[in-house]
mmCIF file of N, CA and C and ligand atoms in Angstrom:
data_model
loop_
_atom_site.group_PDB
_atom_site.id
_atom_site.type_symbol
_atom_site.label_atom_id
_atom_site.label_comp_id
_atom_site.label_asym_id
_atom_site.label_seq_id
_atom_site.Cartn_x
_atom_site.Cartn_y
_atom_site.Cartn_z
ATOM 1 N N MET A 264 -71.306 267.431 -281.652
ATOM 2 C CA MET A 264 -70.191 267.228 -280.695
ATOM 3 C C MET A 264 -69.381 268.526 -280.612
ATOM 4 N N ALA A 265 -69.299 269.094 -279.419
ATOM 5 C CA ALA A 265 -68.644 270.395 -279.246
ATOM 6 C C ALA A 265 -67.129 270.264 -279.169
ATOM 7 N N LYS A 266 -66.444 271.231 -279.737
ATOM 8 C CA LYS A 266 -64.992 271.294 -279.645
ATOM 9 C C LYS A 266 -64.592 271.473 -278.182
ATOM 10 N N LEU A 267 -63.550 270.771 -277.760
ATOM 11 C CA LEU A 267 -63.077 270.906 -276.380
ATOM 12 C C LEU A 267 -62.322 272.216 -276.226
ATOM 13 N N THR A 268 -62.377 272.783 -275.033
ATOM 14 C CA THR A 268 -61.594 273.989 -274.744
ATOM 15 C C THR A 268 -60.157 273.559 -274.450
ATOM 16 N N ALA A 269 -59.239 274.511 -274.451
ATOM 17 C CA ALA A 269 -57.827 274.221 -274.165
ATOM 18 C C ALA A 269 -57.685 273.556 -272.796
ATOM 19 N N ALA A 270 -58.442 274.033 -271.835
ATOM 20 C CA ALA A 270 -58.369 273.482 -270.473
ATOM 21 C C ALA A 270 -58.867 272.038 -270.444
ATOM 22 N N GLU A 271 -59.946 271.783 -271.171
ATOM 23 C CA GLU A 271 -60.487 270.419 -271.226
ATOM 24 C C GLU A 271 -59.498 269.470 -271.911
ATOM 25 N N ILE A 272 -58.852 269.951 -272.962
ATOM 26 C CA ILE A 272 -57.862 269.122 -273.664
ATOM 27 C C ILE A 272 -56.713 268.776 -272.715
ATOM 28 N N SER A 273 -56.206 269.775 -272.003
ATOM 29 C CA SER A 273 -55.102 269.540 -271.049
ATOM 30 C C SER A 273 -55.484 268.481 -270.035
ATOM 31 N N GLU A 274 -56.705 268.548 -269.554
ATOM 32 C CA GLU A 274 -57.185 267.595 -268.560
ATOM 33 C C GLU A 274 -57.202 266.176 -269.155
ATOM 34 N N HIS A 275 -57.733 266.048 -270.349
ATOM 35 C CA HIS A 275 -57.777 264.737 -271.018
ATOM 36 C C HIS A 275 -56.377 264.180 -271.278
ATOM 37 N N MET A 276 -55.430 265.056 -271.628
ATOM 38 C CA MET A 276 -54.081 264.601 -271.989
ATOM 39 C C MET A 276 -53.363 263.940 -270.820
ATOM 40 N N LYS A 277 -53.790 264.248 -269.591
ATOM 41 C CA LYS A 277 -53.190 263.608 -268.419
ATOM 42 C C LYS A 277 -53.419 262.104 -268.451
ATOM 43 N N ALA A 278 -54.557 261.693 -269.013
ATOM 44 C CA ALA A 278 -54.887 260.267 -269.100
ATOM 45 C C ALA A 278 -54.336 259.635 -270.380
ATOM 46 N N LEU A 279 -53.718 260.443 -271.236
ATOM 47 C CA LEU A 279 -53.183 259.957 -272.513
ATOM 48 C C LEU A 279 -51.718 260.381 -272.657
ATOM 49 N N PRO A 280 -50.857 259.927 -271.731
ATOM 50 C CA PRO A 280 -49.471 260.421 -271.687
ATOM 51 C C PRO A 280 -48.641 260.081 -272.922
ATOM 52 N N LYS A 281 -49.049 259.071 -273.663
ATOM 53 C CA LYS A 281 -48.260 258.680 -274.842
ATOM 54 C C LYS A 281 -48.681 259.448 -276.096
ATOM 55 N N TRP A 282 -49.684 260.295 -275.956
ATOM 56 C CA TRP A 282 -50.169 261.075 -277.094
ATOM 57 C C TRP A 282 -49.579 262.474 -277.043
ATOM 58 N N GLU A 283 -49.322 262.993 -278.255
ATOM 59 C CA GLU A 283 -48.758 264.331 -278.396
ATOM 60 C C GLU A 283 -49.860 265.237 -278.928
ATOM 61 N N ARG A 284 -49.896 266.428 -278.397
ATOM 62 C CA ARG A 284 -50.931 267.364 -278.835
ATOM 63 C C ARG A 284 -50.484 268.214 -280.001
ATOM 64 N N GLY A 285 -51.273 268.220 -281.060
ATOM 65 C CA GLY A 285 -51.011 269.125 -282.177
ATOM 66 C C GLY A 285 -52.030 270.247 -282.114
ATOM 67 N N GLU A 286 -52.008 271.109 -283.096
ATOM 68 C CA GLU A 286 -52.899 272.269 -283.131
ATOM 69 C C GLU A 286 -54.383 271.854 -283.007
ATOM 70 N N ASP A 287 -54.825 270.990 -283.913
ATOM 71 C CA ASP A 287 -56.239 270.586 -283.936
ATOM 72 C C ASP A 287 -56.374 269.084 -283.829
ATOM 73 N N ARG A 288 -55.324 268.417 -283.331
ATOM 74 C CA ARG A 288 -55.289 266.957 -283.346
ATOM 75 C C ARG A 288 -54.405 266.408 -282.249
ATOM 76 N N ILE A 289 -54.515 265.097 -282.019
ATOM 77 C CA ILE A 289 -53.565 264.419 -281.145
ATOM 78 C C ILE A 289 -52.933 263.303 -281.964
ATOM 79 N N LYS A 290 -51.672 262.990 -281.628
ATOM 80 C CA LYS A 290 -50.898 262.022 -282.422
ATOM 81 C C LYS A 290 -50.185 261.027 -281.526
ATOM 82 N N ARG A 291 -50.101 259.809 -282.009
ATOM 83 C CA ARG A 291 -49.271 258.809 -281.341
ATOM 84 C C ARG A 291 -48.769 257.817 -282.386
ATOM 85 N N THR A 292 -47.526 257.371 -282.215
ATOM 86 C CA THR A 292 -46.972 256.310 -283.065
ATOM 87 C C THR A 292 -46.977 255.019 -282.265
ATOM 88 N N PHE A 293 -47.634 254.005 -282.801
ATOM 89 C CA PHE A 293 -47.694 252.682 -282.176
ATOM 90 C C PHE A 293 -46.704 251.763 -282.873
ATOM 91 N N LYS A 294 -45.953 250.994 -282.072
ATOM 92 C CA LYS A 294 -45.001 250.033 -282.654
ATOM 93 C C LYS A 294 -45.375 248.630 -282.202
ATOM 94 N N PHE A 295 -45.410 247.721 -283.149
ATOM 95 C CA PHE A 295 -45.783 246.340 -282.867
ATOM 96 C C PHE A 295 -44.633 245.404 -283.218
ATOM 97 N N LYS A 296 -44.851 244.114 -282.944
ATOM 98 C CA LYS A 296 -43.800 243.113 -283.182
ATOM 99 C C LYS A 296 -43.537 242.947 -284.689
ATOM 100 N N ASP A 297 -44.611 242.960 -285.441
ATOM 101 C CA ASP A 297 -44.485 242.750 -286.885
ATOM 102 C C ASP A 297 -45.757 243.258 -287.580
ATOM 103 N N PHE A 298 -45.849 243.062 -288.867
ATOM 104 C CA PHE A 298 -46.973 243.571 -289.654
ATOM 105 C C PHE A 298 -48.306 242.953 -289.239
ATOM 106 N N VAL A 299 -48.280 241.646 -288.942
ATOM 107 C CA VAL A 299 -49.537 240.974 -288.582
ATOM 108 C C VAL A 299 -50.104 241.553 -287.281
ATOM 109 N N GLU A 300 -49.230 241.820 -286.304
ATOM 110 C CA GLU A 300 -49.673 242.428 -285.038
ATOM 111 C C GLU A 300 -50.236 243.831 -285.292
ATOM 112 N N ALA A 301 -49.539 244.588 -286.114
ATOM 113 C CA ALA A 301 -49.971 245.959 -286.420
ATOM 114 C C ALA A 301 -51.326 245.951 -287.123
ATOM 115 N N PHE A 302 -51.444 245.089 -288.113
ATOM 116 C CA PHE A 302 -52.682 245.075 -288.895
ATOM 117 C C PHE A 302 -53.838 244.486 -288.085
ATOM 118 N N GLY A 303 -53.520 243.524 -287.213
ATOM 119 C CA GLY A 303 -54.552 242.961 -286.337
ATOM 120 C C GLY A 303 -55.106 244.039 -285.421
ATOM 121 N N TRP A 304 -54.206 244.849 -284.860
ATOM 122 C CA TRP A 304 -54.626 245.955 -283.996
ATOM 123 C C TRP A 304 -55.479 246.955 -284.795
ATOM 124 N N MET A 305 -55.050 247.257 -285.998
ATOM 125 C CA MET A 305 -55.820 248.191 -286.838
ATOM 126 C C MET A 305 -57.226 247.647 -287.105
ATOM 127 N N SER A 306 -57.325 246.345 -287.305
ATOM 128 C CA SER A 306 -58.640 245.733 -287.548
ATOM 129 C C SER A 306 -59.535 245.872 -286.322
ATOM 130 N N SER A 307 -58.971 245.647 -285.133
ATOM 131 C CA SER A 307 -59.746 245.796 -283.896
ATOM 132 C C SER A 307 -60.182 247.243 -283.719
ATOM 133 N N VAL A 308 -59.267 248.164 -283.979
ATOM 134 C CA VAL A 308 -59.583 249.592 -283.857
ATOM 135 C C VAL A 308 -60.661 249.985 -284.870
ATOM 136 N N ALA A 309 -60.586 249.408 -286.058
ATOM 137 C CA ALA A 309 -61.561 249.753 -287.105
ATOM 138 C C ALA A 309 -62.988 249.444 -286.649
ATOM 139 N N LEU A 310 -63.155 248.325 -285.926
ATOM 140 C CA LEU A 310 -64.504 247.959 -285.453
ATOM 141 C C LEU A 310 -65.007 248.960 -284.419
ATOM 142 N N VAL A 311 -64.107 249.389 -283.529
ATOM 143 C CA VAL A 311 -64.467 250.395 -282.517
ATOM 144 C C VAL A 311 -64.801 251.717 -283.211
ATOM 145 N N ALA A 312 -63.963 252.104 -284.161
ATOM 146 C CA ALA A 312 -64.138 253.377 -284.874
ATOM 147 C C ALA A 312 -65.475 253.396 -285.621
ATOM 148 N N GLU A 313 -65.809 252.281 -286.235
ATOM 149 C CA GLU A 313 -67.053 252.202 -286.994
ATOM 150 C C GLU A 313 -68.248 252.307 -286.052
ATOM 151 N N ARG A 314 -68.141 251.630 -284.898
ATOM 152 C CA ARG A 314 -69.221 251.679 -283.902
ATOM 153 C C ARG A 314 -69.409 253.115 -283.398
ATOM 154 N N MET A 315 -68.293 253.833 -283.242
ATOM 155 C CA MET A 315 -68.345 255.222 -282.762
ATOM 156 C C MET A 315 -68.709 256.203 -283.876
ATOM 157 N N ASN A 316 -68.650 255.734 -285.124
ATOM 158 C CA ASN A 316 -68.712 256.611 -286.300
ATOM 159 C C ASN A 316 -67.683 257.731 -286.170
ATOM 160 N N HIS A 317 -66.490 257.313 -285.740
ATOM 161 C CA HIS A 317 -65.385 258.269 -285.594
ATOM 162 C C HIS A 317 -64.118 257.561 -286.053
ATOM 163 N N HIS A 318 -63.463 258.116 -287.068
ATOM 164 C CA HIS A 318 -62.434 257.371 -287.789
ATOM 165 C C HIS A 318 -61.065 258.025 -287.721
ATOM 166 N N PRO A 319 -60.039 257.198 -287.555
ATOM 167 C CA PRO A 319 -58.682 257.737 -287.438
ATOM 168 C C PRO A 319 -58.064 258.106 -288.787
ATOM 169 N N GLU A 320 -57.089 258.991 -288.747
ATOM 170 C CA GLU A 320 -56.178 259.192 -289.875
ATOM 171 C C GLU A 320 -54.960 258.391 -289.450
ATOM 172 N N TRP A 321 -54.529 257.478 -290.268
ATOM 173 C CA TRP A 321 -53.381 256.663 -289.868
ATOM 174 C C TRP A 321 -52.598 256.179 -291.056
ATOM 175 N N LYS A 322 -51.321 255.827 -290.732
ATOM 176 C CA LYS A 322 -50.412 255.346 -291.771
ATOM 177 C C LYS A 322 -49.669 254.151 -291.203
ATOM 178 N N ASN A 323 -49.695 253.065 -291.917
ATOM 179 C CA ASN A 323 -49.019 251.844 -291.484
ATOM 180 C C ASN A 323 -47.812 251.570 -292.372
ATOM 181 N N VAL A 324 -46.658 251.379 -291.746
ATOM 182 C CA VAL A 324 -45.463 250.902 -292.445
ATOM 183 C C VAL A 324 -44.952 249.705 -291.648
ATOM 184 N N TRP A 325 -45.132 248.524 -292.180
ATOM 185 C CA TRP A 325 -44.789 247.248 -291.545
ATOM 186 C C TRP A 325 -45.334 247.174 -290.120
ATOM 187 N N ALA A 326 -44.478 247.327 -289.091
ATOM 188 C CA ALA A 326 -44.949 247.137 -287.711
ATOM 189 C C ALA A 326 -45.286 248.451 -287.010
ATOM 190 N N THR A 327 -45.235 249.546 -287.735
ATOM 191 C CA THR A 327 -45.478 250.870 -287.150
ATOM 192 C C THR A 327 -46.770 251.464 -287.686
ATOM 193 N N VAL A 328 -47.555 252.050 -286.773
ATOM 194 C CA VAL A 328 -48.777 252.756 -287.203
ATOM 195 C C VAL A 328 -48.741 254.159 -286.604
ATOM 196 N N GLU A 329 -48.721 255.153 -287.461
ATOM 197 C CA GLU A 329 -48.772 256.555 -287.033
ATOM 198 C C GLU A 329 -50.228 256.993 -287.067
ATOM 199 N N VAL A 330 -50.715 257.472 -285.925
ATOM 200 C CA VAL A 330 -52.127 257.833 -285.809
ATOM 201 C C VAL A 330 -52.296 259.317 -285.508
ATOM 202 N N GLU A 331 -53.276 259.922 -286.169
ATOM 203 C CA GLU A 331 -53.678 261.292 -285.843
ATOM 204 C C GLU A 331 -55.190 261.284 -285.676
ATOM 205 N N LEU A 332 -55.650 261.901 -284.595
ATOM 206 C CA LEU A 332 -57.091 261.967 -284.336
ATOM 207 C C LEU A 332 -57.545 263.411 -284.270
ATOM 208 N N SER A 333 -58.648 263.681 -284.957
ATOM 209 C CA SER A 333 -59.238 265.017 -284.977
ATOM 210 C C SER A 333 -60.695 264.839 -285.394
ATOM 211 N N THR A 334 -61.548 265.745 -284.985
ATOM 212 C CA THR A 334 -62.957 265.654 -285.405
ATOM 213 C C THR A 334 -63.179 266.657 -286.529
ATOM 214 N N HIS A 335 -63.227 266.147 -287.737
ATOM 215 C CA HIS A 335 -63.310 267.034 -288.907
ATOM 216 C C HIS A 335 -64.574 267.882 -288.890
ATOM 217 N N ASP A 336 -65.679 267.239 -288.488
ATOM 218 C CA ASP A 336 -66.962 267.955 -288.457
ATOM 219 C C ASP A 336 -66.925 269.155 -287.507
ATOM 220 N N ALA A 337 -66.093 269.057 -286.457
ATOM 221 C CA ALA A 337 -66.029 270.138 -285.463
ATOM 222 C C ALA A 337 -64.839 271.063 -285.708
ATOM 223 N N GLY A 338 -63.934 270.663 -286.590
ATOM 224 C CA GLY A 338 -62.748 271.477 -286.858
ATOM 225 C C GLY A 338 -61.778 271.512 -285.695
ATOM 226 N N GLY A 339 -61.702 270.413 -284.966
ATOM 227 C CA GLY A 339 -60.769 270.366 -283.835
ATOM 228 C C GLY A 339 -60.983 269.120 -283.010
ATOM 229 N N LEU A 340 -60.579 269.174 -281.751
ATOM 230 C CA LEU A 340 -60.668 268.008 -280.868
ATOM 231 C C LEU A 340 -61.978 267.985 -280.093
ATOM 232 N N THR A 341 -62.558 266.786 -280.001
ATOM 233 C CA THR A 341 -63.782 266.592 -279.209
ATOM 234 C C THR A 341 -63.586 265.371 -278.310
ATOM 235 N N GLU A 342 -64.585 265.099 -277.505
ATOM 236 C CA GLU A 342 -64.578 263.916 -276.633
ATOM 237 C C GLU A 342 -64.347 262.642 -277.439
ATOM 238 N N LEU A 343 -64.843 262.605 -278.672
ATOM 239 C CA LEU A 343 -64.709 261.408 -279.508
ATOM 240 C C LEU A 343 -63.244 261.052 -279.747
ATOM 241 N N ASP A 344 -62.403 262.075 -279.960
ATOM 242 C CA ASP A 344 -60.975 261.822 -280.179
ATOM 243 C C ASP A 344 -60.347 261.225 -278.923
ATOM 244 N N MET A 345 -60.733 261.747 -277.773
ATOM 245 C CA MET A 345 -60.175 261.264 -276.507
ATOM 246 C C MET A 345 -60.626 259.829 -276.228
ATOM 247 N N LYS A 346 -61.876 259.543 -276.540
ATOM 248 C CA LYS A 346 -62.407 258.184 -276.333
ATOM 249 C C LYS A 346 -61.736 257.185 -277.271
ATOM 250 N N LEU A 347 -61.555 257.575 -278.529
ATOM 251 C CA LEU A 347 -60.930 256.664 -279.489
ATOM 252 C C LEU A 347 -59.452 256.457 -279.124
ATOM 253 N N ALA A 348 -58.780 257.511 -278.686
ATOM 254 C CA ALA A 348 -57.371 257.394 -278.267
ATOM 255 C C ALA A 348 -57.246 256.415 -277.100
ATOM 256 N N ALA A 349 -58.133 256.535 -276.125
ATOM 257 C CA ALA A 349 -58.097 255.645 -274.958
ATOM 258 C C ALA A 349 -58.347 254.194 -275.383
ATOM 259 N N ALA A 350 -59.283 253.993 -276.311
ATOM 260 C CA ALA A 350 -59.582 252.641 -276.795
ATOM 261 C C ALA A 350 -58.382 252.064 -277.542
ATOM 262 N N MET A 351 -57.700 252.894 -278.319
ATOM 263 C CA MET A 351 -56.505 252.435 -279.051
ATOM 264 C C MET A 351 -55.416 252.005 -278.071
ATOM 265 N N ASP A 352 -55.229 252.777 -277.013
ATOM 266 C CA ASP A 352 -54.229 252.439 -275.980
ATOM 267 C C ASP A 352 -54.550 251.084 -275.351
ATOM 268 N N VAL A 353 -55.809 250.892 -274.990
ATOM 269 C CA VAL A 353 -56.220 249.633 -274.348
ATOM 270 C C VAL A 353 -55.995 248.455 -275.297
ATOM 271 N N LEU A 354 -56.394 248.612 -276.561
ATOM 272 C CA LEU A 354 -56.257 247.512 -277.526
ATOM 273 C C LEU A 354 -54.783 247.205 -277.838
ATOM 274 N N ALA A 355 -53.910 248.191 -277.674
ATOM 275 C CA ALA A 355 -52.476 247.967 -277.924
ATOM 276 C C ALA A 355 -51.832 247.236 -276.751
ATOM 277 N N GLY A 356 -52.539 247.165 -275.615
ATOM 278 C CA GLY A 356 -52.077 246.413 -274.434
ATOM 279 C C GLY A 356 -51.027 247.131 -273.608
HETATM 280 N N1 H2B B 626 -64.358 260.780 -288.146
HETATM 281 C C1 H2B B 626 -63.667 261.802 -287.668
HETATM 282 N N2 H2B B 626 -62.446 261.613 -287.173
HETATM 283 N N3 H2B B 626 -64.172 263.028 -287.679
HETATM 284 C C2 H2B B 626 -65.380 263.306 -288.159
HETATM 285 O O1 H2B B 626 -65.789 264.445 -288.137
HETATM 286 C C3 H2B B 626 -66.143 262.224 -288.673
HETATM 287 C C4 H2B B 626 -65.569 260.930 -288.665
HETATM 288 N N4 H2B B 626 -67.358 262.388 -289.131
HETATM 289 N N5 H2B B 626 -66.228 259.898 -289.185
HETATM 290 C C5 H2B B 626 -68.213 261.328 -289.551
HETATM 291 C C6 H2B B 626 -67.470 260.070 -289.918
HETATM 292 C C7 H2B B 626 -69.070 261.873 -290.677
HETATM 293 O O2 H2B B 626 -68.261 262.330 -291.732
HETATM 294 C C8 H2B B 626 -70.075 260.887 -291.211
HETATM 295 C C9 H2B B 626 -70.893 261.502 -292.324
HETATM 296 O O3 H2B B 626 -70.904 260.468 -290.171
#
């Protein structure tokens, strides 16, 4: 999986307005009603991530989940990060 160019990343970010761009990653904080909603969403995302063989870095504190996506094997952002971010947005409703 090839690292995206700066121009390609900018293009993808238009479809991911709630995500913030970091140096080699994208980040978003998701807020839910309570812990069960947050953990339920994480469980749904986990199944997608496993199917993609692409896994998030995330931290859950009660109803909040802080997510960072990066492709470690590529040392930066790839299409996989953009696809997983879009899937997370859809699953969050
Ligand atoms: N997830 C992410 N985010 N980046 C990777 O480079 C990656 C992964 N690589 N999940 C996969 C697993 C790899 O380590 C295994 C061996 O397939």
